[in-house]
mmCIF file of C-alpha atoms and ligand atoms in Angstrom:
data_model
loop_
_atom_site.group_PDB
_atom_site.id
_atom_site.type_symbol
_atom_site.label_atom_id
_atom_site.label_comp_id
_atom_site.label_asym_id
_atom_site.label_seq_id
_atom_site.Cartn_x
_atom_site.Cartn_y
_atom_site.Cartn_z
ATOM 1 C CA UNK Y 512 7.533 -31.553 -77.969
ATOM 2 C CA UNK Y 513 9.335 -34.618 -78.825
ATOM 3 C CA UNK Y 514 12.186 -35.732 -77.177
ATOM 4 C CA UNK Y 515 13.877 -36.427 -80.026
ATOM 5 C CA UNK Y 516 14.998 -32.725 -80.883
ATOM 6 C CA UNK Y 517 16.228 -29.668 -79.185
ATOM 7 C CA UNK Y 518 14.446 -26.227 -79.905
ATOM 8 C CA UNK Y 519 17.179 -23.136 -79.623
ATOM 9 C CA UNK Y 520 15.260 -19.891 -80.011
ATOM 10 C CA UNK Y 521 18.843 -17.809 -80.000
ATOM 11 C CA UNK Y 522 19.626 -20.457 -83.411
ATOM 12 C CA UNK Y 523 16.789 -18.609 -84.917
ATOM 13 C CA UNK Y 524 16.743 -15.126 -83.859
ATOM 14 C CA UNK Y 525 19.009 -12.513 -86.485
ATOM 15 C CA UNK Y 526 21.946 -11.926 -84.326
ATOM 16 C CA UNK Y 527 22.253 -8.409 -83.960
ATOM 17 C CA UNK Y 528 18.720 -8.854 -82.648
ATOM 18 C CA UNK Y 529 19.902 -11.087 -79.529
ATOM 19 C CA UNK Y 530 22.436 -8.291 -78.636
ATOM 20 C CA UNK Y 531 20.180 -5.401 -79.042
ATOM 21 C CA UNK Y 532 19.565 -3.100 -76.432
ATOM 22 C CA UNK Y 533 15.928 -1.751 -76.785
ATOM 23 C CA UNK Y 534 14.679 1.693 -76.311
ATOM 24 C CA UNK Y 535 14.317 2.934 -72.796
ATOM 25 C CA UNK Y 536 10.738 5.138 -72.204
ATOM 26 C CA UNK Y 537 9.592 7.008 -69.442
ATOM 27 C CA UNK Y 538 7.098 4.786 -68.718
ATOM 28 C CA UNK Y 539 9.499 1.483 -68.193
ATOM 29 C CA UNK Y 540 12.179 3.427 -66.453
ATOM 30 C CA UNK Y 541 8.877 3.643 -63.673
ATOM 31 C CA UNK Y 542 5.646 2.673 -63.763
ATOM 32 C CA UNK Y 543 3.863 3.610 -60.885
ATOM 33 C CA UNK Y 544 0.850 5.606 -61.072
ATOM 34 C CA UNK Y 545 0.775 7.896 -58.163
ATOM 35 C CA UNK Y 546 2.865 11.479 -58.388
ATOM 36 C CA UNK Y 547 3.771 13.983 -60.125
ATOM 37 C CA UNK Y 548 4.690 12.877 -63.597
ATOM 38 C CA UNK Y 549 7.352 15.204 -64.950
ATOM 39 C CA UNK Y 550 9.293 12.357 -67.217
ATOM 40 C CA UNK Y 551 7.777 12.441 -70.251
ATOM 41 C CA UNK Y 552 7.042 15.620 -71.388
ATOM 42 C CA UNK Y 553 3.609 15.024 -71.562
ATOM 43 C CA UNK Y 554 1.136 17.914 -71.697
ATOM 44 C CA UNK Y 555 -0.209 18.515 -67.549
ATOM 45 C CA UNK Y 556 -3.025 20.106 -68.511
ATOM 46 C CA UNK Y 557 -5.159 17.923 -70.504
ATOM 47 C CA UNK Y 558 -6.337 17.148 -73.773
ATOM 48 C CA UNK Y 559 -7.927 19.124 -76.495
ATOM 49 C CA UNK Y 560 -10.908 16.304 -76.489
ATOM 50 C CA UNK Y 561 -13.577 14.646 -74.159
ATOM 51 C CA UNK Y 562 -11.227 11.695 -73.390
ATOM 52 C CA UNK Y 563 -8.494 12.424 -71.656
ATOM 53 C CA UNK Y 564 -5.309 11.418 -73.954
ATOM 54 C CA UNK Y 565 -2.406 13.668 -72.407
ATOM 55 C CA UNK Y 566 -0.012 10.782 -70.838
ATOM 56 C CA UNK Y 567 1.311 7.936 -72.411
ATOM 57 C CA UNK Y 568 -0.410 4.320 -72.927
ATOM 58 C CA UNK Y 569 0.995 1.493 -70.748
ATOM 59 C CA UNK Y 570 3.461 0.471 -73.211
ATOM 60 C CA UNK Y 571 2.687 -3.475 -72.560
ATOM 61 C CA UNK Y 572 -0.798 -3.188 -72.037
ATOM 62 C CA UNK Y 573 -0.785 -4.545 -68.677
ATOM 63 C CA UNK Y 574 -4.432 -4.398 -67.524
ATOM 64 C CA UNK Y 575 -5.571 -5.325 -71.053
ATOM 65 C CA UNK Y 576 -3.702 -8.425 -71.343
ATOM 66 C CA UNK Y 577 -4.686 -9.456 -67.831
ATOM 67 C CA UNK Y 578 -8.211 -9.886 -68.556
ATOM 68 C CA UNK Y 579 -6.531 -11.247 -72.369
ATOM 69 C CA UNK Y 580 -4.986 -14.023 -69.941
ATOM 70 C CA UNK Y 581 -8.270 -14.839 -68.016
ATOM 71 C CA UNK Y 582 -10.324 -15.173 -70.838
ATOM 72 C CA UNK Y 583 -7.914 -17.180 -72.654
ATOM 73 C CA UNK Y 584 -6.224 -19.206 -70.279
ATOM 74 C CA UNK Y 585 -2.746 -18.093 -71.291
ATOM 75 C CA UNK Y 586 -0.418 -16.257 -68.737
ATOM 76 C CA UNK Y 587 0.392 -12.255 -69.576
ATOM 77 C CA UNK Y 588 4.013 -12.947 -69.760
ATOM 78 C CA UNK Y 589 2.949 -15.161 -73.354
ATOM 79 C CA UNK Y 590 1.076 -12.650 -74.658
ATOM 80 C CA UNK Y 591 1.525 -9.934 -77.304
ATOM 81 C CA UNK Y 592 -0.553 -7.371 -78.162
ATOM 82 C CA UNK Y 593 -0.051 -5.272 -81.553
ATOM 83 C CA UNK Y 594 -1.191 -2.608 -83.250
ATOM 84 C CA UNK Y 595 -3.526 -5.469 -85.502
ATOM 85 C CA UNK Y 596 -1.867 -8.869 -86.078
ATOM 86 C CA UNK Y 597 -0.164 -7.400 -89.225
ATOM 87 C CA UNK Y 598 2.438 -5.151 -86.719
ATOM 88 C CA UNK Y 599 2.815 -9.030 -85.172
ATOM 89 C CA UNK Y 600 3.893 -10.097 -88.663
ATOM 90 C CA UNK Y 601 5.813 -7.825 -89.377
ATOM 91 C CA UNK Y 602 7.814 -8.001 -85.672
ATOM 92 C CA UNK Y 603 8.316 -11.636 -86.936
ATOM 93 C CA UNK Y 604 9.763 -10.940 -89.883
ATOM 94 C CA UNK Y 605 12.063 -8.286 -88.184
ATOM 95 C CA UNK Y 606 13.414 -10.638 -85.209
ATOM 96 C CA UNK Y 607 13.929 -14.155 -87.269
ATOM 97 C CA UNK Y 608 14.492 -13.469 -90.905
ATOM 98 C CA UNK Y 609 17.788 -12.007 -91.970
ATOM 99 C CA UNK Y 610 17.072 -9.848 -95.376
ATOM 100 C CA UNK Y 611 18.272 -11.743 -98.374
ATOM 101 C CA UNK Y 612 19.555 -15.095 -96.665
ATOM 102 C CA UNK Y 613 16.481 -16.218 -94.635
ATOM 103 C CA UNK Y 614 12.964 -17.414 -96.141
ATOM 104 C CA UNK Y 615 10.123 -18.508 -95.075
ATOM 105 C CA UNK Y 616 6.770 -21.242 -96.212
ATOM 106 C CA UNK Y 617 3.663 -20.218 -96.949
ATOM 107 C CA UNK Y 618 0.499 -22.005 -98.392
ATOM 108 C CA UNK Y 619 -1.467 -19.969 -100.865
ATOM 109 C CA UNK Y 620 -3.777 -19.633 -101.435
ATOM 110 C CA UNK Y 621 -3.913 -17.642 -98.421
ATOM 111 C CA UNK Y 622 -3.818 -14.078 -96.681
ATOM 112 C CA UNK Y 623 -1.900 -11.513 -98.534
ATOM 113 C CA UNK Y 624 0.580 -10.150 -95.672
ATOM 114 C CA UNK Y 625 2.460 -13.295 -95.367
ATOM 115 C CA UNK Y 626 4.063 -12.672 -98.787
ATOM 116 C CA UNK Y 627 3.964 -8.418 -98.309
ATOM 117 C CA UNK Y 628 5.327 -8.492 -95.071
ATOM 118 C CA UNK Y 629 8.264 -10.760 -96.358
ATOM 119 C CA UNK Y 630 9.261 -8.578 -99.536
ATOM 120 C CA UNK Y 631 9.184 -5.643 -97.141
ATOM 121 C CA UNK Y 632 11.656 -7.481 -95.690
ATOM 122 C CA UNK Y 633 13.577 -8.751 -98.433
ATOM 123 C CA UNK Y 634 12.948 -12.145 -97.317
ATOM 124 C CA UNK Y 635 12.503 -15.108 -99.454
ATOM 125 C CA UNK Y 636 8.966 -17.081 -99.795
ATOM 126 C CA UNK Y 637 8.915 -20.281 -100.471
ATOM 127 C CA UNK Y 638 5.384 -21.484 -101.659
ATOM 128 C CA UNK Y 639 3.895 -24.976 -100.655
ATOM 129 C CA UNK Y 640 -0.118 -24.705 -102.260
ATOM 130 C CA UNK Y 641 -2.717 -26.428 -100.614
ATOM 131 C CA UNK Y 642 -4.220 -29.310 -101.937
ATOM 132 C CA UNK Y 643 -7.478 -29.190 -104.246
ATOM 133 C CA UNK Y 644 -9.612 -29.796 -101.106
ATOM 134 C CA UNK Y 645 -7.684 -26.808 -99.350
ATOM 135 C CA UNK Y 646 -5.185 -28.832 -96.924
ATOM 136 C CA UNK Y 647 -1.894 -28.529 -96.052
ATOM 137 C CA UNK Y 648 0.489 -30.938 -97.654
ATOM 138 C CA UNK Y 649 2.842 -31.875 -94.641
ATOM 139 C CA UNK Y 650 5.366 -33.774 -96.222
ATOM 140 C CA UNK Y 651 5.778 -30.671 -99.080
ATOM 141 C CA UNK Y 652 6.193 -28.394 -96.627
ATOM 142 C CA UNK Y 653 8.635 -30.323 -94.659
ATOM 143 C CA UNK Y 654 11.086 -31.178 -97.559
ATOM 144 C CA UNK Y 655 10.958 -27.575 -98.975
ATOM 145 C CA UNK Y 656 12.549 -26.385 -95.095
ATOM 146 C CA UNK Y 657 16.118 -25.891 -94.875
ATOM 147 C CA UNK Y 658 18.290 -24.583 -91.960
ATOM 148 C CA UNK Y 659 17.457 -20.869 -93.297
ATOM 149 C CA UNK Y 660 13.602 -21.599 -93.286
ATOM 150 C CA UNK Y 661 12.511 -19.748 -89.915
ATOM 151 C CA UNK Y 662 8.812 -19.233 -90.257
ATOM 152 C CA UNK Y 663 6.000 -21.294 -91.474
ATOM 153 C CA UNK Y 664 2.533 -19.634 -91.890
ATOM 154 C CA UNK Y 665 -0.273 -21.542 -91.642
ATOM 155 C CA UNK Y 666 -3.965 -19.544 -91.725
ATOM 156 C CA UNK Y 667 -6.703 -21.748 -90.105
ATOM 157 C CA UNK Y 668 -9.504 -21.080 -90.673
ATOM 158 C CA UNK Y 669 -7.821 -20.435 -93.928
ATOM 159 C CA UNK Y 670 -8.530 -16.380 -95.802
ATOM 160 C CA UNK Y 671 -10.057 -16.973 -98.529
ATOM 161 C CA UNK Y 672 -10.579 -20.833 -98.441
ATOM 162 C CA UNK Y 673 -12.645 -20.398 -95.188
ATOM 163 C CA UNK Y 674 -11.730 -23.944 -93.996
ATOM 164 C CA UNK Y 675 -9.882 -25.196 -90.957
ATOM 165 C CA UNK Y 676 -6.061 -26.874 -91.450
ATOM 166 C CA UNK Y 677 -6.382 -30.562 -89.900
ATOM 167 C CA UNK Y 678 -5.217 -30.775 -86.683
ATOM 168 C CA UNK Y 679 -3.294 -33.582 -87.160
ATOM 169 C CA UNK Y 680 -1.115 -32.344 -90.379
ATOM 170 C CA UNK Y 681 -0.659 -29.005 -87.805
ATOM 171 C CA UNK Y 682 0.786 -31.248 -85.060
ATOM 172 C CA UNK Y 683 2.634 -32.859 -86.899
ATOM 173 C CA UNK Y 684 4.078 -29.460 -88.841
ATOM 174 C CA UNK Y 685 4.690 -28.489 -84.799
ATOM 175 C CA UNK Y 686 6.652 -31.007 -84.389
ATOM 176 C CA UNK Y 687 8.850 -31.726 -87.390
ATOM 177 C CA UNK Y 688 9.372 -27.962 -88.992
ATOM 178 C CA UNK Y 689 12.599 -26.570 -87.295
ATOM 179 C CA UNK Y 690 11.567 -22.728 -87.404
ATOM 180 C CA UNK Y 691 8.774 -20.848 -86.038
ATOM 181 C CA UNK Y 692 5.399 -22.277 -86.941
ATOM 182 C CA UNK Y 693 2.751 -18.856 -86.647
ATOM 183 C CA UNK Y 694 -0.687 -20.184 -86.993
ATOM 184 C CA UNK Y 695 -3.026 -17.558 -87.887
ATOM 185 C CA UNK Y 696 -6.619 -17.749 -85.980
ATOM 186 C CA UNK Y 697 -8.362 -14.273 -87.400
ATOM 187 C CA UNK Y 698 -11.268 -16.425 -87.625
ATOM 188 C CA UNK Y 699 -11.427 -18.942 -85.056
ATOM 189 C CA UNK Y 700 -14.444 -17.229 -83.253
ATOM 190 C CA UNK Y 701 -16.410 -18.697 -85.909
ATOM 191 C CA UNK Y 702 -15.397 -22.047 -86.434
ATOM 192 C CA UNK Y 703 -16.356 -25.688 -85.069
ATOM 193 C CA UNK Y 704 -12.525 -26.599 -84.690
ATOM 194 C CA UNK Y 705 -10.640 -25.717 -81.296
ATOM 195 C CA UNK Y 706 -7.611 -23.019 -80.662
ATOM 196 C CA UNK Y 707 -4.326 -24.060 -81.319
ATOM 197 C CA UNK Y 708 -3.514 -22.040 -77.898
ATOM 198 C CA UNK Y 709 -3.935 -25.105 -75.803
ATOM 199 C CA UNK Y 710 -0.777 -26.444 -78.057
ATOM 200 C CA UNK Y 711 1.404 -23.421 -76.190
ATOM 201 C CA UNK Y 712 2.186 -25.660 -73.595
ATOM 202 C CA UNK Y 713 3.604 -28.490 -75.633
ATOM 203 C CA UNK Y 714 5.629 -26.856 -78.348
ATOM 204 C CA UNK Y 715 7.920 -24.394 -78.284
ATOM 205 C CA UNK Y 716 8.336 -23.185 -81.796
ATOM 206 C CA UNK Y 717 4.393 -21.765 -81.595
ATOM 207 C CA UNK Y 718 3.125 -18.377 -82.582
ATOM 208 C CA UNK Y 719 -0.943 -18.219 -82.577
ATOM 209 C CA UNK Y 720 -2.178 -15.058 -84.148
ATOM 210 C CA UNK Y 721 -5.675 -13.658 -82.704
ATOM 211 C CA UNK Y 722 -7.350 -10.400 -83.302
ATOM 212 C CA UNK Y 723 -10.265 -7.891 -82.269
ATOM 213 C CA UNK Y 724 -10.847 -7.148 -86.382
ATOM 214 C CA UNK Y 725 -13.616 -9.573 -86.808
ATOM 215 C CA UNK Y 726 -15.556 -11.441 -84.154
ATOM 216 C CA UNK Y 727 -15.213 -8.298 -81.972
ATOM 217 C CA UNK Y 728 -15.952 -5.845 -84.743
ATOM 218 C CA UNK Y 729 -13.243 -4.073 -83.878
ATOM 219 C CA UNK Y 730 -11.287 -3.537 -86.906
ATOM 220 C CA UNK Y 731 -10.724 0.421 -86.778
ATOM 221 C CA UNK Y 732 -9.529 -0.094 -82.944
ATOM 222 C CA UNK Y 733 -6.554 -1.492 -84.844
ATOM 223 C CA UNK Y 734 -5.533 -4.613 -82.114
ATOM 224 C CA UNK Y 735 -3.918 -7.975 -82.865
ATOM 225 C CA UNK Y 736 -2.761 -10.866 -80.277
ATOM 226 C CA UNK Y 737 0.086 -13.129 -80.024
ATOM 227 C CA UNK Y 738 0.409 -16.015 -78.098
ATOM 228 C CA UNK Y 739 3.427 -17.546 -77.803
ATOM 229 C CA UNK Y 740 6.706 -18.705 -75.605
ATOM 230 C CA UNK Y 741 7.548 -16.211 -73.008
ATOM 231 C CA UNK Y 742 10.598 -16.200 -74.938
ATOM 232 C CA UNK Y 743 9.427 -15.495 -78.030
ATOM 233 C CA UNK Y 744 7.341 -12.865 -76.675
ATOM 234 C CA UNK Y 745 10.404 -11.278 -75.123
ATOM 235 C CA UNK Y 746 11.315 -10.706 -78.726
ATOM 236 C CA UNK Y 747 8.627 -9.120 -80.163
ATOM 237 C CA UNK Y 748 8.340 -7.010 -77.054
ATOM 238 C CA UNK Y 749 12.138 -5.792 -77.467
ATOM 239 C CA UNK Y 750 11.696 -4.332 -80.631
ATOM 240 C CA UNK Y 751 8.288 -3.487 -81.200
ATOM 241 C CA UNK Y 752 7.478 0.146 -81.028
ATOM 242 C CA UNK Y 753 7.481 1.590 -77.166
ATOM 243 C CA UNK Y 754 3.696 3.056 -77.095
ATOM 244 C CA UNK Y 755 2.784 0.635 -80.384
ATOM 245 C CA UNK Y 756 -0.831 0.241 -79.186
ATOM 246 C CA UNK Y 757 -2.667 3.561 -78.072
ATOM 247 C CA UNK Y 758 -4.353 4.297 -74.693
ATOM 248 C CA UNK Y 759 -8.059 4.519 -76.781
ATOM 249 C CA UNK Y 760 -7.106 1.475 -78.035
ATOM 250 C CA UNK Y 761 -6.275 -0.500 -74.248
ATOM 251 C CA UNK Y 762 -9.506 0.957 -72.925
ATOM 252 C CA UNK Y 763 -11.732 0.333 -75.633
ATOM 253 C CA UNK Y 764 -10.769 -3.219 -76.123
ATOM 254 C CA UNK Y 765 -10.875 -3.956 -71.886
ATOM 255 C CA UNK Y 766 -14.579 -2.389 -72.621
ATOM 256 C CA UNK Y 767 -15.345 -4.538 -75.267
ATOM 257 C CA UNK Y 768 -14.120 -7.661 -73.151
ATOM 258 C CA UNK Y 769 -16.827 -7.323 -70.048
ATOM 259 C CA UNK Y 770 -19.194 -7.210 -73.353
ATOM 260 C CA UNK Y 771 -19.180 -10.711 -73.903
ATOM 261 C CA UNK Y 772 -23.112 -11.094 -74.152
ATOM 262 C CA UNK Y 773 -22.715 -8.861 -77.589
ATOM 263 C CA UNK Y 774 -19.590 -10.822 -78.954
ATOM 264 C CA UNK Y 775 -21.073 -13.953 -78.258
ATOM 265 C CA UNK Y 776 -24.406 -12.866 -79.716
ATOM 266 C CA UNK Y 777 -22.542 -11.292 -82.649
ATOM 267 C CA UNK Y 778 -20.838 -14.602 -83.523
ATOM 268 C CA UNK Y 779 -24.392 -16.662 -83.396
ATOM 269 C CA UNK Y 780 -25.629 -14.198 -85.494
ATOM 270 C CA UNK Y 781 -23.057 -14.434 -87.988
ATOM 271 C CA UNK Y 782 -22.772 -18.518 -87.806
ATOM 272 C CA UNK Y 783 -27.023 -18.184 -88.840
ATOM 273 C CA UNK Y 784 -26.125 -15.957 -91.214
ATOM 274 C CA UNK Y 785 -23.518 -17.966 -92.708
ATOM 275 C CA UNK Y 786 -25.968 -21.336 -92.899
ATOM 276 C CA UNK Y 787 -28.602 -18.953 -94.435
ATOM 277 C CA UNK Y 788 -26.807 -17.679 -97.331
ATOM 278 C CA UNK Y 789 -24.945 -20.199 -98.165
ATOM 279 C CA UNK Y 790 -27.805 -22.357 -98.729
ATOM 280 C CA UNK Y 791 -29.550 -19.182 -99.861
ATOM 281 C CA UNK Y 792 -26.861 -18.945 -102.598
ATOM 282 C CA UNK Y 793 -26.297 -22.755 -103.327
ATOM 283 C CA UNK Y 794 -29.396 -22.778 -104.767
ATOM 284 C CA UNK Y 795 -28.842 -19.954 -107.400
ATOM 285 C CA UNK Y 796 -27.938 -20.574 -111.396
ATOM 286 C CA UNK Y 797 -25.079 -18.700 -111.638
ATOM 287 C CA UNK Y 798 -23.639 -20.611 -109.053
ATOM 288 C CA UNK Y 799 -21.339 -23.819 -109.002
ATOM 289 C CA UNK Y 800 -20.549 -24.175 -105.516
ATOM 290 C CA UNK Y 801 -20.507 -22.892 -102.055
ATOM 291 C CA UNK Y 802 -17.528 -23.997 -99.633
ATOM 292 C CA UNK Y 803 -18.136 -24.487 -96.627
ATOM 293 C CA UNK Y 804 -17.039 -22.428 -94.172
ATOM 294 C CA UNK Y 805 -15.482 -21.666 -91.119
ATOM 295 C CA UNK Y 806 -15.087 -18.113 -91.123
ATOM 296 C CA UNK Y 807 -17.496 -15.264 -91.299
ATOM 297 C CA UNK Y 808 -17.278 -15.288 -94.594
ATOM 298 C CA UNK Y 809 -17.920 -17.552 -97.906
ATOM 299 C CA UNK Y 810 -15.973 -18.559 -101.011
ATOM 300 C CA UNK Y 811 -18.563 -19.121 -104.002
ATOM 301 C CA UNK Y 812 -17.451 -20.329 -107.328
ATOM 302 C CA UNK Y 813 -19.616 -18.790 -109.880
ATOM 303 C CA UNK Y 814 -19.960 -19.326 -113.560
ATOM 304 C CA UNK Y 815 -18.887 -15.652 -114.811
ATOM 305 C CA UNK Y 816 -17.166 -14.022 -111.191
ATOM 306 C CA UNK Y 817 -15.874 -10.706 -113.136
ATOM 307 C CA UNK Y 818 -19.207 -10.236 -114.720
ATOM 308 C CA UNK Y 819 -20.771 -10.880 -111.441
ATOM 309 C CA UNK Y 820 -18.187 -9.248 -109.828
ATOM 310 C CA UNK Y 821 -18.892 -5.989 -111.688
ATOM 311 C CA UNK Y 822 -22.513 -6.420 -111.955
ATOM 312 C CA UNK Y 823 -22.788 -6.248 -107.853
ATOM 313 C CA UNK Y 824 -21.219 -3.321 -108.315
ATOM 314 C CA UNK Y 825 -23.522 -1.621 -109.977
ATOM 315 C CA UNK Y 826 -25.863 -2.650 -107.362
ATOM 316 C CA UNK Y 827 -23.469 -0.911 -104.779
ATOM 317 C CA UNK Y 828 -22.688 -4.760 -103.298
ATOM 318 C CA UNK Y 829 -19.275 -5.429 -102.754
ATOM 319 C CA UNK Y 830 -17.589 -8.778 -103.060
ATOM 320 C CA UNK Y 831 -13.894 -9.708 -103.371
ATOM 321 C CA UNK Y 832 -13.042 -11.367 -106.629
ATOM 322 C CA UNK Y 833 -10.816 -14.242 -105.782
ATOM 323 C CA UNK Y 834 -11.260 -15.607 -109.268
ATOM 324 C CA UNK Y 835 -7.640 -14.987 -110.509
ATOM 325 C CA UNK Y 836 -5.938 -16.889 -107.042
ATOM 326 C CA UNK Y 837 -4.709 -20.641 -108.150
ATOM 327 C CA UNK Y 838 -6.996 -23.100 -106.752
ATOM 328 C CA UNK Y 839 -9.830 -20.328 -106.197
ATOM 329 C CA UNK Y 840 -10.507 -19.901 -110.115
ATOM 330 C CA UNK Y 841 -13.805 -18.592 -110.967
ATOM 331 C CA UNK Y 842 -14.666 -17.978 -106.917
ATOM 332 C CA UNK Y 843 -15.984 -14.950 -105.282
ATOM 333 C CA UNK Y 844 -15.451 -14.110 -101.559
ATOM 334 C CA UNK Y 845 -18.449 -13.199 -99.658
ATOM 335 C CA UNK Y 846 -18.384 -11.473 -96.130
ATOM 336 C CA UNK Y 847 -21.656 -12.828 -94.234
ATOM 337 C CA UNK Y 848 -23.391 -9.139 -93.544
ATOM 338 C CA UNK Y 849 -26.586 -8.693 -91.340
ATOM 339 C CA UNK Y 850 -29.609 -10.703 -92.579
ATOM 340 C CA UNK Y 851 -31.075 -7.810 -94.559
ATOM 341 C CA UNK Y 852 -27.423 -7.094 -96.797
ATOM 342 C CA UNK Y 853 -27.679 -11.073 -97.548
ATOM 343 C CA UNK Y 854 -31.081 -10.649 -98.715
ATOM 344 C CA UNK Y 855 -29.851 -8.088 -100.815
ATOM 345 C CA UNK Y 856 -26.768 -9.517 -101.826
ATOM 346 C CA UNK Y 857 -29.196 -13.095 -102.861
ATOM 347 C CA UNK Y 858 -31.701 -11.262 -104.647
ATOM 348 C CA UNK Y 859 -28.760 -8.960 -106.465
ATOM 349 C CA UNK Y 860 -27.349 -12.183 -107.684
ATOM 350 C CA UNK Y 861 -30.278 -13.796 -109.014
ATOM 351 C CA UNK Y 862 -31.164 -10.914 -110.945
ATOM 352 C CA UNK Y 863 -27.851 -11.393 -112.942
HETATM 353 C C1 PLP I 1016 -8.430 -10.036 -91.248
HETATM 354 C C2 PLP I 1016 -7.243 -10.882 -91.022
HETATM 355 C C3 PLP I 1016 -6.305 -10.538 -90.051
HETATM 356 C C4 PLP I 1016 -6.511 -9.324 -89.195
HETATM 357 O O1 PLP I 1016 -5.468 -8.458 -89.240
HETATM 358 P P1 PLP I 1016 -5.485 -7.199 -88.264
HETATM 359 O O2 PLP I 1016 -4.204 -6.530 -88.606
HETATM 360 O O3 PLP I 1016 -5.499 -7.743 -86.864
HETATM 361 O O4 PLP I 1016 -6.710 -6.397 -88.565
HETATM 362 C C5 PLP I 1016 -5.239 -11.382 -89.843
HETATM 363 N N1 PLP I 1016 -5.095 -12.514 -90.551
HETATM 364 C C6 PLP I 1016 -5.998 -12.871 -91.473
HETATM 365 C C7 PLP I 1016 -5.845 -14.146 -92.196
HETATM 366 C C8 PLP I 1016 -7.083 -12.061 -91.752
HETATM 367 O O5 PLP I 1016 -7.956 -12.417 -92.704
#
């Protein structure tokens, strides 16, 4: 961070926040394993499935996010884990925005919660568009801050642009935008540009959002990550729900890190995938152009998306129609699927 200014977390946090005193469970008033566990009123003799479910999670994920911190190089104590990155939103929301007097910046178009999670909140969006070629627009976003401004989300690889967010324009955000700037990396499994996690060490106003929902194919485990401050984690960990991400969940996701060989041969799959039918649909009539992409998925501007939207339909293909999103007019968004569903999904569309 640059000398020039001072970063006060407590200036940002919603008061009563700072002074709350969080929920006590059985399972932080002691945490060893061994004995006779008669805190919690947890059923002694088992559970009515296979797995056993009968005691309470590790409410901060302990041996999850130490294998979380090898594998990313980040230590536990800056790590949050959610139930999906959308509960990490939300927890934002809750700790830095004061209903009706806080607001934040986002830059459509981009993912949905941003803007959900904030009228939930009653919190005020302000809303800085990309440029045509899908960039952030630094200076914008800078001059549209004031001292109530505590959150800036930017999604990189962007949902549903598919591209990155410069590096540069990002540092620079870092380093001149006064609140919280939450950087949203759903898809960075599958793109050419690094984390913004190795930036944890020089600012202190970063939030990186990872999750298990795509690269993993974990969606339905329901598991998002935050990376950030210890500080800032402190927060989120104060107020979030005691048992917020199930045992199934911890175990299931520890599994699916020693799996590496499948994620990483998932991902390779997907990035072939991606090259294939994008060319694949590049070269159809009905379409006007294929972005390129970042993500594991593709934004396609089409000639007539709602008829095409409707016709893939019929086929039983679905897309997302985009078409009515500023700056996405006339696109469809495409999810790369296994080689055979793109085959479909190509031969579907030229039939149109
Ligand atoms: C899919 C997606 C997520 C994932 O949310 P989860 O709650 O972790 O499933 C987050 N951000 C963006 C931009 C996404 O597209």
């Amino acid at each position: 961070m640059t000398a020039t200014r001072t970063f006060s977390l407590s200036r940002l946090m919603r008061p009563h926040i700072a002074t709350l005193k969080p929920y006590s469970s059985a399972r932080d008033e002691y945490s060893g394993s061994e004995g006779i566990f008669l805190d919690a009123n947890e059923n002694p003799w088992g559970s009515v499935t296979t797995q056993l479910l009968n005691r309470y999670p590790d409410p901060y994920q302990q041996a999850l996010k130490s294998r979380i911190a090898e594998l990313k190089h980040v230590p536990q104590e800056k790590i949050f884990l959610g139930n999906g990155s959308d509960e990490a939103i939300d927890l934002l929301y809750r700790a830095f925005c004061e209903p009706y007097l806080d607001n934040v910046i986002i830059c459509p178009p981009t993912y949905g919660m941003y803007e959900v999670s904030a009228e939930i909140n009653c919190v005020e969006v302000r809303r800085i568009p990309l440029s045509a070629d899908f960039q952030l627009r630094p200076d914008a976003i800078i001059e549209a801050a004031d001292w109530h401004t505590k959150m800036l989300f930017i999604c990189s690889p962007n949902n549903p642009t598919a591209n990155s967010m410069h590096l540069e324009d990002i540092r620079f955000l870092l380093e001149r935008f006064e609140g919280l700037v939450v950087i949203d990396e759903a898809y960075i499994d599958f793109s050419q540009q690094p984390s913004c996690i190795t930036l944890l060490e020089v600012y202190p106003n970063i939030v990186v959002l990872q999750t298990f929902s795509k690269a993993w194919g974990l969606a339905a485990l329901r598991l998002g990550m935050a990376f950030a401050s210890a500080e800032i984690i402190g927060v989120l960990n104060k107020i979030k729900p005691p048992y917020n991400v199930s045992g199934v969940a911890q175990r299931l996701a520890l599994e699916g890190l020693n799996n590496q060989r499948q994620f990483q041969e998932m991902v390779s799959q997907t990035l072939e995938q991606r090259q294939w039918l994008s060319h694949a649909l590049a070269c159809l009539p009905e379409v006007l152009h294929v972005y390129p992409s970042d993500a594991n998925f593709l934004l396609v501007k089409v000639k007539r998306p709602k008829e095409m939207y409707d016709f893939l339909i019929s086929r039983k293909i679905i897309v997302r129609d985009r078409s009515r999103l500023a700056l996405c007019e006339g696109c469809l968004r495409i999810t790369v699927g296994t080689a055979e569903e793109n085959q479909q999904l190509v031969a579907a569309m030229s039939q149109f």
